Every structure is written in C-alpha cells, then in structure tokens.
C-alpha cells in the first residue's frame, strides 16, 4: 500500500509533469502539442505521459491520427481526484502556469504536428 502512495507522489516529482497536468486541466492535448508548448523532445514528453498514465492521473483517447491525453475523469484511486483538484495550491510558480495556459489556448495541432 505504501508503495502505491510513493508511486503517486513520485509521478508528481517532476515540474514538467505538473505542468502537463495543469495543461490537461484546460483541454485534452496530443504529444506534439505538449512537446511544442514545453519545448522538450518528443521522447521526453512521451515518458512523462507514460508515468502520469501509469499512476492513474491521465488517460488517452484515440481521435483519428491523434492520441489525446486528458485528466482521468474516473480514477480508481480517489486520492488522484483529490490531488488534481488541489494542484493550484501546491504549484507556486503562477507565471509559468499562466504562460502555459496561454500557449495551450493558442496551440494548433494541424501546424505543430506536421513539423
């Protein structure tokens, strides 16, 4: 049981994973959109998404040629919903989160995914 809790907190131990969760609270995104916003390698973003998915924070949904990632609407573990709902309390850097929010609302998958 304590291993499961450690896994949850370990999945949140990276600032980029926290940023991804905050972005996915705005809207579902694909890997290339997240990559474009965070300016990270696709493989790095994919690894972050894999960790968040394995912990139960996010789910994926196929949409044509894209795979959209979104906050898990029905996590098995109620602690996940609790953590998601209190992210703003735990994330201190409002400037980065606000900048990410602006980028999420502007990102155009048709242009960034065709690079």
mmCIF file of N, CA and C in Angstrom:
data_model
loop_
_atom_site.group_PDB
_atom_site.id
_atom_site.type_symbol
_atom_site.label_atom_id
_atom_site.label_comp_id
_atom_site.label_asym_id
_atom_site.label_seq_id
_atom_site.Cartn_x
_atom_site.Cartn_y
_atom_site.Cartn_z
ATOM 1 N N UNK A 1 0.810 -1.194 0.000
ATOM 2 C CA UNK A 1 0.000 0.000 0.000
ATOM 3 C C UNK A 1 0.860 1.268 0.000
ATOM 4 N N UNK A 2 1.910 1.273 0.802
ATOM 5 C CA UNK A 2 2.769 2.463 0.834
ATOM 6 C C UNK A 2 3.509 2.635 -0.494
ATOM 7 N N UNK A 3 3.770 1.523 -1.188
ATOM 8 C CA UNK A 3 4.424 1.605 -2.497
ATOM 9 C C UNK A 3 3.531 2.338 -3.494
ATOM 10 N N UNK A 4 2.222 2.097 -3.423
ATOM 11 C CA UNK A 4 1.286 2.779 -4.315
ATOM 12 C C UNK A 4 1.282 4.283 -4.049
ATOM 13 N N UNK A 5 1.323 4.658 -2.785
ATOM 14 C CA UNK A 5 1.361 6.079 -2.435
ATOM 15 C C UNK A 5 2.663 6.710 -2.912
ATOM 16 N N UNK A 6 3.756 5.999 -2.737
ATOM 17 C CA UNK A 6 5.051 6.505 -3.193
ATOM 18 C C UNK A 6 5.043 6.691 -4.707
ATOM 19 N N UNK A 7 4.414 5.765 -5.421
ATOM 20 C CA UNK A 7 4.319 5.852 -6.880
ATOM 21 C C UNK A 7 3.535 7.107 -7.287
ATOM 22 N N UNK A 8 2.452 7.385 -6.582
ATOM 23 C CA UNK A 8 1.670 8.592 -6.868
ATOM 24 C C UNK A 8 2.528 9.840 -6.709
ATOM 25 N N UNK A 9 3.197 9.942 -5.577
ATOM 26 C CA UNK A 9 3.990 11.140 -5.320
ATOM 27 C C UNK A 9 5.220 11.218 -6.215
ATOM 28 N N UNK A 10 5.804 10.084 -6.537
ATOM 29 C CA UNK A 10 6.953 10.087 -7.442
ATOM 30 C C UNK A 10 6.534 10.600 -8.823
ATOM 31 N N UNK A 11 5.333 10.237 -9.249
ATOM 32 C CA UNK A 11 4.867 10.692 -10.559
ATOM 33 C C UNK A 11 4.696 12.209 -10.598
ATOM 34 N N UNK A 12 4.555 12.828 -9.438
ATOM 35 C CA UNK A 12 4.395 14.283 -9.353
ATOM 36 C C UNK A 12 5.696 15.004 -9.016
ATOM 37 N N UNK A 13 6.791 14.266 -8.976
ATOM 38 C CA UNK A 13 8.059 14.845 -8.521
ATOM 39 C C UNK A 13 8.824 15.609 -9.598
ATOM 40 N N UNK A 14 8.250 15.738 -10.772
ATOM 41 C CA UNK A 14 8.913 16.449 -11.863
ATOM 42 C C UNK A 14 8.072 17.668 -12.245
ATOM 43 N N UNK A 15 8.704 18.814 -12.373
ATOM 44 C CA UNK A 15 7.963 20.045 -12.672
ATOM 45 C C UNK A 15 7.260 19.987 -14.025
ATOM 46 N N UNK A 16 7.862 19.310 -15.003
ATOM 47 C CA UNK A 16 7.206 19.210 -16.305
ATOM 48 C C UNK A 16 5.944 18.352 -16.235
ATOM 49 N N UNK A 17 5.947 17.326 -15.399
ATOM 50 C CA UNK A 17 4.734 16.518 -15.244
ATOM 51 C C UNK A 17 3.627 17.340 -14.579
ATOM 52 N N UNK A 18 3.994 18.180 -13.629
ATOM 53 C CA UNK A 18 2.998 19.068 -13.019
ATOM 54 C C UNK A 18 2.446 20.048 -14.054
ATOM 55 N N UNK A 19 3.321 20.573 -14.881
ATOM 56 C CA UNK A 19 2.874 21.483 -15.942
ATOM 57 C C UNK A 19 1.944 20.768 -16.911
ATOM 58 N N UNK A 20 2.265 19.529 -17.251
ATOM 59 C CA UNK A 20 1.408 18.751 -18.150
ATOM 60 C C UNK A 20 0.025 18.573 -17.529
ATOM 61 N N UNK A 21 -0.028 18.221 -16.268
ATOM 62 C CA UNK A 21 -1.328 18.059 -15.607
ATOM 63 C C UNK A 21 -2.132 19.356 -15.652
ATOM 64 N N UNK A 22 -1.474 20.474 -15.376
ATOM 65 C CA UNK A 22 -2.173 21.761 -15.427
ATOM 66 C C UNK A 22 -2.671 22.057 -16.838
ATOM 67 N N UNK A 23 -1.879 21.729 -17.857
ATOM 68 C CA UNK A 23 -2.309 21.950 -19.236
ATOM 69 C C UNK A 23 -3.511 21.080 -19.578
ATOM 70 N N UNK A 24 -3.480 19.835 -19.120
ATOM 71 C CA UNK A 24 -4.579 18.918 -19.421
ATOM 72 C C UNK A 24 -5.844 19.264 -18.651
ATOM 73 N N UNK A 25 -5.736 20.068 -17.618
ATOM 74 C CA UNK A 25 -6.935 20.572 -16.949
ATOM 75 C C UNK A 25 -7.666 21.573 -17.848
ATOM 76 N N UNK A 26 -6.947 22.172 -18.780
ATOM 77 C CA UNK A 26 -7.548 23.142 -19.699
ATOM 78 C C UNK A 26 -8.257 22.421 -20.836
ATOM 79 N N UNK A 27 -7.535 21.479 -21.464
ATOM 80 C CA UNK A 27 -8.138 20.709 -22.557
ATOM 81 C C UNK A 27 -7.251 19.514 -22.883
ATOM 82 N N UNK A 28 -7.819 18.499 -23.527
ATOM 83 C CA UNK A 28 -7.003 17.361 -23.963
ATOM 84 C C UNK A 28 -5.981 17.821 -25.002
ATOM 85 N N UNK A 29 -4.805 17.212 -24.950
ATOM 86 C CA UNK A 29 -3.728 17.562 -25.875
ATOM 87 C C UNK A 29 -3.054 16.299 -26.383
ATOM 88 N N UNK A 30 -2.465 16.394 -27.569
ATOM 89 C CA UNK A 30 -1.671 15.283 -28.098
ATOM 90 C C UNK A 30 -0.192 15.523 -27.759
ATOM 91 N N UNK A 31 0.622 14.527 -28.015
ATOM 92 C CA UNK A 31 2.048 14.607 -27.687
ATOM 93 C C UNK A 31 2.714 15.790 -28.379
ATOM 94 N N UNK A 32 2.420 15.997 -29.671
ATOM 95 C CA UNK A 32 3.110 17.084 -30.379
ATOM 96 C C UNK A 32 2.718 18.455 -29.843
ATOM 97 N N UNK A 33 1.485 18.611 -29.383
ATOM 98 C CA UNK A 33 1.090 19.890 -28.791
ATOM 99 C C UNK A 33 1.846 20.134 -27.480
ATOM 100 N N UNK A 34 1.923 19.110 -26.651
ATOM 101 C CA UNK A 34 2.643 19.237 -25.377
ATOM 102 C C UNK A 34 4.124 19.486 -25.632
ATOM 103 N N UNK A 35 4.685 18.776 -26.606
ATOM 104 C CA UNK A 35 6.089 18.952 -26.982
ATOM 105 C C UNK A 35 6.350 20.390 -27.419
ATOM 106 N N UNK A 36 5.449 20.935 -28.215
ATOM 107 C CA UNK A 36 5.599 22.302 -28.704
ATOM 108 C C UNK A 36 5.539 23.312 -27.557
ATOM 109 N N UNK A 37 4.645 23.104 -26.629
ATOM 110 C CA UNK A 37 4.488 24.037 -25.505
ATOM 111 C C UNK A 37 5.678 23.966 -24.550
ATOM 112 N N UNK A 38 6.096 22.749 -24.206
ATOM 113 C CA UNK A 38 7.172 22.586 -23.225
ATOM 114 C C UNK A 38 8.568 22.708 -23.829
ATOM 115 N N UNK A 39 8.657 22.626 -25.160
ATOM 116 C CA UNK A 39 9.956 22.676 -25.847
ATOM 117 C C UNK A 39 10.882 21.560 -25.358
ATOM 118 N N UNK A 40 10.306 20.362 -25.263
ATOM 119 C CA UNK A 40 11.061 19.167 -24.884
ATOM 120 C C UNK A 40 11.049 18.192 -26.048
ATOM 121 N N UNK A 41 11.933 17.213 -25.994
ATOM 122 C CA UNK A 41 11.950 16.164 -27.006
ATOM 123 C C UNK A 41 10.671 15.337 -26.901
ATOM 124 N N UNK A 42 10.213 14.843 -28.034
ATOM 125 C CA UNK A 42 9.009 14.010 -28.060
ATOM 126 C C UNK A 42 9.152 12.806 -27.144
ATOM 127 N N UNK A 43 10.329 12.193 -27.140
ATOM 128 C CA UNK A 43 10.543 11.018 -26.288
ATOM 129 C C UNK A 43 10.425 11.376 -24.805
ATOM 130 N N UNK A 44 10.878 12.556 -24.436
ATOM 131 C CA UNK A 44 10.783 13.006 -23.042
ATOM 132 C C UNK A 44 9.326 13.219 -22.646
ATOM 133 N N UNK A 45 8.568 13.883 -23.512
ATOM 134 C CA UNK A 45 7.144 14.110 -23.240
ATOM 135 C C UNK A 45 6.410 12.776 -23.160
ATOM 136 N N UNK A 46 6.720 11.867 -24.069
ATOM 137 C CA UNK A 46 6.080 10.545 -24.054
ATOM 138 C C UNK A 46 6.357 9.811 -22.750
ATOM 139 N N UNK A 47 7.574 9.912 -22.251
ATOM 140 C CA UNK A 47 7.929 9.270 -20.980
ATOM 141 C C UNK A 47 7.145 9.897 -19.826
ATOM 142 N N UNK A 48 7.060 11.223 -19.811
ATOM 143 C CA UNK A 48 6.281 11.902 -18.769
ATOM 144 C C UNK A 48 4.818 11.450 -18.811
ATOM 145 N N UNK A 49 4.256 11.380 -20.009
ATOM 146 C CA UNK A 49 2.862 10.959 -20.153
ATOM 147 C C UNK A 49 2.674 9.518 -19.692
ATOM 148 N N UNK A 50 3.634 8.674 -20.008
ATOM 149 C CA UNK A 50 3.578 7.274 -19.583
ATOM 150 C C UNK A 50 3.559 7.161 -18.057
ATOM 151 N N UNK A 51 4.382 7.938 -17.396
ATOM 152 C CA UNK A 51 4.445 7.921 -15.926
ATOM 153 C C UNK A 51 3.126 8.407 -15.330
ATOM 154 N N UNK A 52 2.580 9.488 -15.879
ATOM 155 C CA UNK A 52 1.313 10.016 -15.376
ATOM 156 C C UNK A 52 0.158 9.053 -15.634
ATOM 157 N N UNK A 53 0.204 8.393 -16.785
ATOM 158 C CA UNK A 53 -0.846 7.414 -17.115
ATOM 159 C C UNK A 53 -0.760 6.202 -16.189
ATOM 160 N N UNK A 54 0.443 5.697 -15.978
ATOM 161 C CA UNK A 54 0.638 4.534 -15.111
ATOM 162 C C UNK A 54 0.187 4.828 -13.679
ATOM 163 N N UNK A 55 0.379 6.056 -13.228
ATOM 164 C CA UNK A 55 -0.041 6.443 -11.876
ATOM 165 C C UNK A 55 -1.553 6.648 -11.788
ATOM 166 N N UNK A 56 -2.211 6.791 -12.944
ATOM 167 C CA UNK A 56 -3.663 6.943 -12.959
ATOM 168 C C UNK A 56 -4.163 8.365 -13.092
ATOM 169 N N UNK A 57 -3.254 9.319 -13.293
ATOM 170 C CA UNK A 57 -3.660 10.718 -13.394
ATOM 171 C C UNK A 57 -4.282 11.069 -14.739
ATOM 172 N N UNK A 58 -3.830 10.405 -15.796
ATOM 173 C CA UNK A 58 -4.333 10.731 -17.127
ATOM 174 C C UNK A 58 -4.761 9.472 -17.864
ATOM 175 N N UNK A 59 -5.552 9.686 -18.900
ATOM 176 C CA UNK A 59 -5.959 8.615 -19.809
ATOM 177 C C UNK A 59 -5.730 9.124 -21.228
ATOM 178 N N UNK A 60 -5.755 8.197 -22.164
ATOM 179 C CA UNK A 60 -5.600 8.585 -23.561
ATOM 180 C C UNK A 60 -6.819 8.144 -24.345
ATOM 181 N N UNK A 61 -7.078 8.874 -25.432
ATOM 182 C CA UNK A 61 -8.209 8.560 -26.289
ATOM 183 C C UNK A 61 -7.802 8.816 -27.732
ATOM 184 N N UNK A 62 -8.007 7.831 -28.574
ATOM 185 C CA UNK A 62 -7.669 7.942 -29.990
ATOM 186 C C UNK A 62 -8.678 8.855 -30.675
ATOM 187 N N UNK A 63 -8.171 9.762 -31.510
ATOM 188 C CA UNK A 63 -9.009 10.686 -32.268
ATOM 189 C C UNK A 63 -8.415 10.812 -33.665
ATOM 190 N N UNK A 64 -8.838 9.925 -34.556
ATOM 191 C CA UNK A 64 -8.260 9.907 -35.894
ATOM 192 C C UNK A 64 -6.794 9.540 -35.818
ATOM 193 N N UNK A 65 -5.932 10.399 -36.355
ATOM 194 C CA UNK A 65 -4.498 10.104 -36.326
ATOM 195 C C UNK A 65 -3.832 10.550 -35.030
ATOM 196 N N UNK A 66 -4.580 11.213 -34.156
ATOM 197 C CA UNK A 66 -4.030 11.702 -32.897
ATOM 198 C C UNK A 66 -4.438 10.823 -31.722
ATOM 199 N N UNK A 67 -3.581 10.844 -30.718
ATOM 200 C CA UNK A 67 -3.927 10.269 -29.421
ATOM 201 C C UNK A 67 -3.978 11.447 -28.456
ATOM 202 N N UNK A 68 -5.154 11.714 -27.941
ATOM 203 C CA UNK A 68 -5.338 12.816 -27.000
ATOM 204 C C UNK A 68 -5.153 12.322 -25.579
ATOM 205 N N UNK A 69 -4.452 13.106 -24.799
ATOM 206 C CA UNK A 69 -4.266 12.812 -23.381
ATOM 207 C C UNK A 69 -5.126 13.785 -22.595
ATOM 208 N N UNK A 70 -5.750 13.277 -21.537
ATOM 209 C CA UNK A 70 -6.633 14.101 -20.722
ATOM 210 C C UNK A 70 -6.587 13.646 -19.274
ATOM 211 N N UNK A 71 -7.039 14.511 -18.389
ATOM 212 C CA UNK A 71 -7.153 14.149 -16.978
ATOM 213 C C UNK A 71 -8.122 12.978 -16.872
ATOM 214 N N UNK A 72 -7.759 11.992 -16.079
ATOM 215 C CA UNK A 72 -8.607 10.818 -15.875
ATOM 216 C C UNK A 72 -9.904 11.247 -15.180
ATOM 217 N N UNK A 73 -11.056 11.116 -15.869
ATOM 218 C CA UNK A 73 -12.308 11.570 -15.268
ATOM 219 C C UNK A 73 -12.835 10.644 -14.172
ATOM 220 N N UNK A 74 -12.380 9.388 -14.181
ATOM 221 C CA UNK A 74 -12.851 8.411 -13.194
ATOM 222 C C UNK A 74 -11.691 7.557 -12.686
ATOM 223 N N UNK A 75 -10.778 8.154 -11.940
ATOM 224 C CA UNK A 75 -9.641 7.368 -11.447
ATOM 225 C C UNK A 75 -10.094 6.313 -10.434
ATOM 226 N N UNK A 76 -9.403 5.183 -10.443
ATOM 227 C CA UNK A 76 -9.698 4.117 -9.483
ATOM 228 C C UNK A 76 -9.387 4.555 -8.057
ATOM 229 N N UNK A 77 -8.377 5.377 -7.917
ATOM 230 C CA UNK A 77 -7.925 5.828 -6.603
ATOM 231 C C UNK A 77 -8.484 7.228 -6.327
ATOM 232 N N UNK A 78 -9.332 7.393 -5.313
ATOM 233 C CA UNK A 78 -9.917 8.710 -5.037
ATOM 234 C C UNK A 78 -8.882 9.778 -4.669
ATOM 235 N N UNK A 79 -7.704 9.349 -4.255
ATOM 236 C CA UNK A 79 -6.652 10.320 -3.927
ATOM 237 C C UNK A 79 -6.218 11.096 -5.162
ATOM 238 N N UNK A 80 -6.331 10.456 -6.332
ATOM 239 C CA UNK A 80 -5.935 11.128 -7.573
ATOM 240 C C UNK A 80 -6.824 12.339 -7.820
ATOM 241 N N UNK A 81 -8.124 12.168 -7.691
ATOM 242 C CA UNK A 81 -9.046 13.298 -7.867
ATOM 243 C C UNK A 81 -8.752 14.399 -6.863
ATOM 244 N N UNK A 82 -8.449 14.014 -5.655
ATOM 245 C CA UNK A 82 -8.129 14.980 -4.606
ATOM 246 C C UNK A 82 -6.865 15.764 -4.946
ATOM 247 N N UNK A 83 -5.857 15.068 -5.412
ATOM 248 C CA UNK A 83 -4.594 15.725 -5.782
ATOM 249 C C UNK A 83 -4.815 16.674 -6.957
ATOM 250 N N UNK A 84 -5.525 16.202 -7.986
ATOM 251 C CA UNK A 84 -5.789 17.030 -9.165
ATOM 252 C C UNK A 84 -6.528 18.308 -8.761
ATOM 253 N N UNK A 85 -7.506 18.172 -7.891
ATOM 254 C CA UNK A 85 -8.313 19.337 -7.508
ATOM 255 C C UNK A 85 -7.534 20.351 -6.670
ATOM 256 N N UNK A 86 -6.402 19.945 -6.107
ATOM 257 C CA UNK A 86 -5.618 20.866 -5.277
ATOM 258 C C UNK A 86 -4.273 21.248 -5.903
ATOM 259 N N UNK A 87 -4.091 20.983 -7.181
ATOM 260 C CA UNK A 87 -2.815 21.312 -7.831
ATOM 261 C C UNK A 87 -2.459 22.788 -7.699
ATOM 262 N N UNK A 88 -3.436 23.657 -7.847
ATOM 263 C CA UNK A 88 -3.154 25.098 -7.750
ATOM 264 C C UNK A 88 -2.542 25.461 -6.405
ATOM 265 N N UNK A 89 -2.981 24.790 -5.367
ATOM 266 C CA UNK A 89 -2.456 25.047 -4.031
ATOM 267 C C UNK A 89 -0.981 24.668 -3.936
ATOM 268 N N UNK A 90 -0.593 23.597 -4.607
ATOM 269 C CA UNK A 90 0.764 23.064 -4.485
ATOM 270 C C UNK A 90 1.750 23.670 -5.475
ATOM 271 N N UNK A 91 1.253 24.218 -6.564
ATOM 272 C CA UNK A 91 2.152 24.773 -7.581
ATOM 273 C C UNK A 91 2.317 26.265 -7.323
ATOM 274 N N UNK A 92 3.539 26.655 -7.012
ATOM 275 C CA UNK A 92 3.802 28.034 -6.609
ATOM 276 C C UNK A 92 4.082 28.970 -7.783
ATOM 277 N N UNK A 93 4.584 28.446 -8.892
ATOM 278 C CA UNK A 93 5.018 29.311 -9.987
ATOM 279 C C UNK A 93 3.858 29.651 -10.926
ATOM 280 N N UNK A 94 3.106 30.647 -10.547
ATOM 281 C CA UNK A 94 1.919 31.044 -11.310
ATOM 282 C C UNK A 94 2.280 31.620 -12.679
ATOM 283 N N UNK A 95 3.467 32.244 -12.803
ATOM 284 C CA UNK A 95 3.860 32.836 -14.086
ATOM 285 C C UNK A 95 3.989 31.765 -15.165
ATOM 286 N N UNK A 96 4.651 30.673 -14.834
ATOM 287 C CA UNK A 96 4.833 29.590 -15.809
ATOM 288 C C UNK A 96 3.490 28.966 -16.155
ATOM 289 N N UNK A 97 2.660 28.735 -15.157
ATOM 290 C CA UNK A 97 1.356 28.118 -15.387
ATOM 291 C C UNK A 97 0.485 29.017 -16.261
ATOM 292 N N UNK A 98 0.517 30.311 -16.016
ATOM 293 C CA UNK A 98 -0.258 31.250 -16.830
ATOM 294 C C UNK A 98 0.279 31.294 -18.260
ATOM 295 N N UNK A 99 1.594 31.287 -18.420
ATOM 296 C CA UNK A 99 2.187 31.259 -19.762
ATOM 297 C C UNK A 99 1.789 29.977 -20.490
ATOM 298 N N UNK A 100 1.803 28.858 -19.776
ATOM 299 C CA UNK A 100 1.379 27.587 -20.378
ATOM 300 C C UNK A 100 -0.090 27.647 -20.790
ATOM 301 N N UNK A 101 -0.929 28.251 -19.952
ATOM 302 C CA UNK A 101 -2.358 28.353 -20.257
ATOM 303 C C UNK A 101 -2.570 29.113 -21.567
ATOM 304 N N UNK A 102 -1.849 30.189 -21.738
ATOM 305 C CA UNK A 102 -1.954 30.975 -22.968
ATOM 306 C C UNK A 102 -1.522 30.133 -24.163
ATOM 307 N N UNK A 103 -0.415 29.408 -24.019
ATOM 308 C CA UNK A 103 0.080 28.558 -25.107
ATOM 309 C C UNK A 103 -0.895 27.440 -25.434
ATOM 310 N N UNK A 104 -1.490 26.836 -24.413
ATOM 311 C CA UNK A 104 -2.466 25.755 -24.641
ATOM 312 C C UNK A 104 -3.638 26.276 -25.461
ATOM 313 N N UNK A 105 -4.102 27.456 -25.149
ATOM 314 C CA UNK A 105 -5.244 28.019 -25.867
ATOM 315 C C UNK A 105 -4.894 28.456 -27.283
ATOM 316 N N UNK A 106 -3.606 28.649 -27.566
ATOM 317 C CA UNK A 106 -3.177 29.080 -28.900
ATOM 318 C C UNK A 106 -2.645 27.942 -29.770
ATOM 319 N N UNK A 107 -2.241 26.837 -29.153
ATOM 320 C CA UNK A 107 -1.578 25.779 -29.910
ATOM 321 C C UNK A 107 -2.503 25.232 -31.004
ATOM 322 N N UNK A 108 -1.916 25.010 -32.177
ATOM 323 C CA UNK A 108 -2.663 24.497 -33.330
ATOM 324 C C UNK A 108 -2.042 23.181 -33.768
ATOM 325 N N UNK A 109 -2.713 22.099 -33.449
ATOM 326 C CA UNK A 109 -2.151 20.781 -33.743
ATOM 327 C C UNK A 109 -1.900 20.566 -35.232
ATOM 328 N N UNK A 110 -2.685 21.203 -36.077
ATOM 329 C CA UNK A 110 -2.501 20.999 -37.512
ATOM 330 C C UNK A 110 -1.174 21.565 -38.001
ATOM 331 N N UNK A 111 -0.672 22.587 -37.332
ATOM 332 C CA UNK A 111 0.628 23.123 -37.737
ATOM 333 C C UNK A 111 1.770 22.477 -36.963
ATOM 334 N N UNK A 112 1.616 22.244 -35.649
ATOM 335 C CA UNK A 112 2.731 21.698 -34.870
ATOM 336 C C UNK A 112 2.939 20.207 -35.104
ATOM 337 N N UNK A 113 1.895 19.487 -35.431
ATOM 338 C CA UNK A 113 2.041 18.035 -35.606
ATOM 339 C C UNK A 113 2.559 17.663 -36.986
ATOM 340 N N UNK A 114 2.606 18.623 -37.881
ATOM 341 C CA UNK A 114 3.092 18.323 -39.227
ATOM 342 C C UNK A 114 4.545 18.709 -39.418
ATOM 343 N N UNK A 115 5.208 19.149 -38.332
ATOM 344 C CA UNK A 115 6.618 19.558 -38.425
ATOM 345 C C UNK A 115 7.499 18.361 -38.651
#
